[in-house]
C-alpha positions as a printed NumPy array, in Angstrom:
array([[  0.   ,   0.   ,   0.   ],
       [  3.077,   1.922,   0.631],
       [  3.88 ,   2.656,  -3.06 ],
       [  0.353,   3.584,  -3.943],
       [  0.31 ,   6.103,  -1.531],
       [  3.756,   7.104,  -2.944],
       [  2.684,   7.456,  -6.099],
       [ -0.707,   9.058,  -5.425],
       [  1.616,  11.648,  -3.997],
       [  4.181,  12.161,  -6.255],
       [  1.869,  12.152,  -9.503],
       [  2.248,  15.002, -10.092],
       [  5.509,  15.424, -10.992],
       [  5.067,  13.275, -14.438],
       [  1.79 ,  15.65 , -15.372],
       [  4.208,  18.458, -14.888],
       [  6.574,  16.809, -16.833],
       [  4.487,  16.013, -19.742],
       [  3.152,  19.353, -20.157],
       [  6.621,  20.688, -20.026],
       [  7.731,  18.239, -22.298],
       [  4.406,  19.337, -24.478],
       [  5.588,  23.492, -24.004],
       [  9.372,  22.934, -24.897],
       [  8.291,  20.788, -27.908],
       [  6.074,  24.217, -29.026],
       [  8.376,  26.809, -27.656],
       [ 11.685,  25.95 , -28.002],
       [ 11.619,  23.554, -31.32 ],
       [ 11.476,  20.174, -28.453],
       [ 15.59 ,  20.173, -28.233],
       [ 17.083,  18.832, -25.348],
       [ 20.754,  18.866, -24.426],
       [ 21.515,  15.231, -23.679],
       [ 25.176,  16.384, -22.319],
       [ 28.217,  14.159, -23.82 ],
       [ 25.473,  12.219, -25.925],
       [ 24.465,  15.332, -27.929],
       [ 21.016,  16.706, -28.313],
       [ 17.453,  15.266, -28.781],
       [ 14.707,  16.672, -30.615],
       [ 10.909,  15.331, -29.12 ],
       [  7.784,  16.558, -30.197],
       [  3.596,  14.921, -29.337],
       [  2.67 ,  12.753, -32.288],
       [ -0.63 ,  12.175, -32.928],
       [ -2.421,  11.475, -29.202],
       [ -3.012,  13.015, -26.241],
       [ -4.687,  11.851, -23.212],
       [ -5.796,  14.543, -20.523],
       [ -7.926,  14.239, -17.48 ],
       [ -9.436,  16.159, -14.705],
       [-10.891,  14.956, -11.103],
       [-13.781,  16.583,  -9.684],
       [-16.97 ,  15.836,  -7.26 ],
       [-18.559,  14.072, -10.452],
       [-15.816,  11.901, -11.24 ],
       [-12.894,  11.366, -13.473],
       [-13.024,  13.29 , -16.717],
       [-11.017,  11.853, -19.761],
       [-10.288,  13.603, -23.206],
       [ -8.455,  12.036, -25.668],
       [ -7.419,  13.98 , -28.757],
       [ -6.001,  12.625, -31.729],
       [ -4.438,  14.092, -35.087],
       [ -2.02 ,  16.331, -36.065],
       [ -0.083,  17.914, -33.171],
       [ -0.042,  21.459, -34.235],
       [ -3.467,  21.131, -34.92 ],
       [ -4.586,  19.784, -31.23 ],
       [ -6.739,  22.921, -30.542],
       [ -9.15 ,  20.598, -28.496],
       [ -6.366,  19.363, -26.294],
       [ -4.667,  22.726, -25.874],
       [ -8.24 ,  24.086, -25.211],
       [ -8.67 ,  20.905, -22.229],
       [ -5.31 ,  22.174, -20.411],
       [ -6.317,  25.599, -20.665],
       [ -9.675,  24.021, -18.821],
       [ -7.73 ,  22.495, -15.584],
       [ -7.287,  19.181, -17.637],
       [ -3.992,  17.321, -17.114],
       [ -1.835,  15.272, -19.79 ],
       [ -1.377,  11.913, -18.76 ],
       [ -0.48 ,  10.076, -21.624],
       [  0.924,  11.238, -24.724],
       [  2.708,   9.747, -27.956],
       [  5.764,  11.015, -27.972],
       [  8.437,  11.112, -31.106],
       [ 12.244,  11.186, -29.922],
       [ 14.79 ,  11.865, -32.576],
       [ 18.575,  11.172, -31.599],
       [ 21.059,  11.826, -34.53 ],
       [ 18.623,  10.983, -37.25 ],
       [ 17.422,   7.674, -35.355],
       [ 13.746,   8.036, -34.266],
       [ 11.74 ,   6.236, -31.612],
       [  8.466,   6.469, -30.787],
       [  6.29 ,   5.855, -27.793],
       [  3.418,   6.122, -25.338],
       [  4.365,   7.986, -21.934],
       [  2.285,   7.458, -18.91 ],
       [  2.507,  10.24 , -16.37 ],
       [  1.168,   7.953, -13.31 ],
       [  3.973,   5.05 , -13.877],
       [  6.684,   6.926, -16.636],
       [  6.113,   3.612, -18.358],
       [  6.717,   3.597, -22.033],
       [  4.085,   2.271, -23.927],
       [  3.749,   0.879, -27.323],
       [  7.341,   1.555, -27.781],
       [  8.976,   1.373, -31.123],
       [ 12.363,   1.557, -31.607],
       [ 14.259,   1.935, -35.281],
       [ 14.797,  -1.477, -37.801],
       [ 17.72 ,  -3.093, -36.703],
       [ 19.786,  -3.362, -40.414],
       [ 22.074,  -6.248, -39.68 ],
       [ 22.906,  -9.44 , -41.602],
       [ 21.607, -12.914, -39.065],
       [ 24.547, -14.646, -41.069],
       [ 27.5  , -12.605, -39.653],
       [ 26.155, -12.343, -36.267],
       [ 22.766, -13.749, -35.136],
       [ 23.035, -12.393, -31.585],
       [ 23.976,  -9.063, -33.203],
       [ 20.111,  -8.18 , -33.763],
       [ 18.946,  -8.956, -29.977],
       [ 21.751,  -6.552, -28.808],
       [ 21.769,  -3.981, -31.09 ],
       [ 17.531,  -3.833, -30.378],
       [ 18.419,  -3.763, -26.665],
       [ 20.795,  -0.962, -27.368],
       [ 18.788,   1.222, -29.217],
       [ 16.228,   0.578, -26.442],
       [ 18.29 ,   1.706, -23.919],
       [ 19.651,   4.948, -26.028],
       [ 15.825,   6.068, -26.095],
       [ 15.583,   5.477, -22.079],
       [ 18.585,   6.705, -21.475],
       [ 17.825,  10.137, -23.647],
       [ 14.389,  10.307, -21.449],
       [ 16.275,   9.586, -18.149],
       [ 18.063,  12.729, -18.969],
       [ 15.412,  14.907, -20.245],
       [ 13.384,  13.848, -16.679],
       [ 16.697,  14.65 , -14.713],
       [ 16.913,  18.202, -16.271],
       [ 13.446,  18.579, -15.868],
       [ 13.447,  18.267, -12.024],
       [ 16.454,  20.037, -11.623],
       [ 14.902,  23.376, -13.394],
       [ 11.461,  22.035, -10.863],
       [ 13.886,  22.629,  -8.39 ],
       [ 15.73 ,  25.531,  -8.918],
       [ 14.849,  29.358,  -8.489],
       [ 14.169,  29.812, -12.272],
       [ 10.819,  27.395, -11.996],
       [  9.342,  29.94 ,  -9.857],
       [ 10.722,  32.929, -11.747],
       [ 11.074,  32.05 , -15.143],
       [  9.448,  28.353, -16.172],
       [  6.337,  28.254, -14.151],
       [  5.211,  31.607, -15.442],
       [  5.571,  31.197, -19.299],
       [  3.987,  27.924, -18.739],
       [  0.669,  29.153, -17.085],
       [  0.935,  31.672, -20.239],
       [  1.382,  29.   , -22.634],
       [ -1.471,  27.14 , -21.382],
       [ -3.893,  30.226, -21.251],
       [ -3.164,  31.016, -24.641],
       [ -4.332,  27.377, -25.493],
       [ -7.848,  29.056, -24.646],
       [ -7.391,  31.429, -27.997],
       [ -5.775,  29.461, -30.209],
       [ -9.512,  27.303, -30.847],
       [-10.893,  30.368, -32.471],
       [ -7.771,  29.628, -35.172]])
């Protein structure tokens, strides 16, 4: 019961961090400095999954299509509406993975990774650990992301600088349905 709580608790965080993912992917072109590994580009693809908890329940909007034409969802966090899923597209030097993030868990959900291009005749274990690598590469890149996301959570500059172009980000979602 112990982790429940903990995670009933803590929650938040991932909502925070989807929607931050969701603002840096429409504010600052989604690039993320991955340190010695380079830089990753992420953007939504496609679906987004946002909720809200009231006296009457759970309330769950799903929007689908193309991202920079999610009016709907933009309108729903505008609304008090949280993300907690979204498809996600991660791009490390020209090698793309895509996947489902869960803000409850951080799982990774319907995760695709890139074709693995190698010939079963030279090496046939070469496919099951070249997979496994690129699968870790794509963690790895989001393990980073997270870490630089709750150190900015953290820091002075959240309260100062992040926080407040994100509640402006989000109220403009309100306009941008008249588009």
């Amino acid at each position: 019961m112990q982790l429940l709580e903990k995670v009933r608790e803590t929650q938040f965080l991932g909502r925070e961090f989807l929607v931050w993912l969701w603002f840096r992917a429409e504010t600052d072109r989604g690039l993320f400095d991955l340190g010695g590994k380079g830089t990753a580009e992420l953007w939504f693809d496609g679906k987004i999954t946002l909720q809200s908890e009231s006296e009457r329940g759970v309330e769950t909007i799903t929007c689908a299509g193309n991202t920079s034409n999610m009016k709907e969802a933009r309108f729903a966090l505008a609304a008090d509406k949280e993300v907690v899923q979204a498809t996600v597209k991660l791009v490390i030097n020209d090698i793309q993975w895509s996947f489902v993030l869960d803000a409850t868990w951080m799982n990774f959900n319907n995760f695709r990774s890139p074709k693995v291009m190698q010939d079963r005749g030279e090496d046939p274990d070469g496919i099951f650990y070249e997979k496994v690598f690129l699968i870790e590469e794509a963690v790895s890149a989001m393990d980073e992301i997270y870490s630089s996301f709750i150190k900015r959570r953290l820091s002075p500059e959240w309260t100062d600088q992040d926080r407040p172009a994100l509640v402006k980000w989000i109220r403009e979602g309100n306009y941008r349905v008249a588009d």
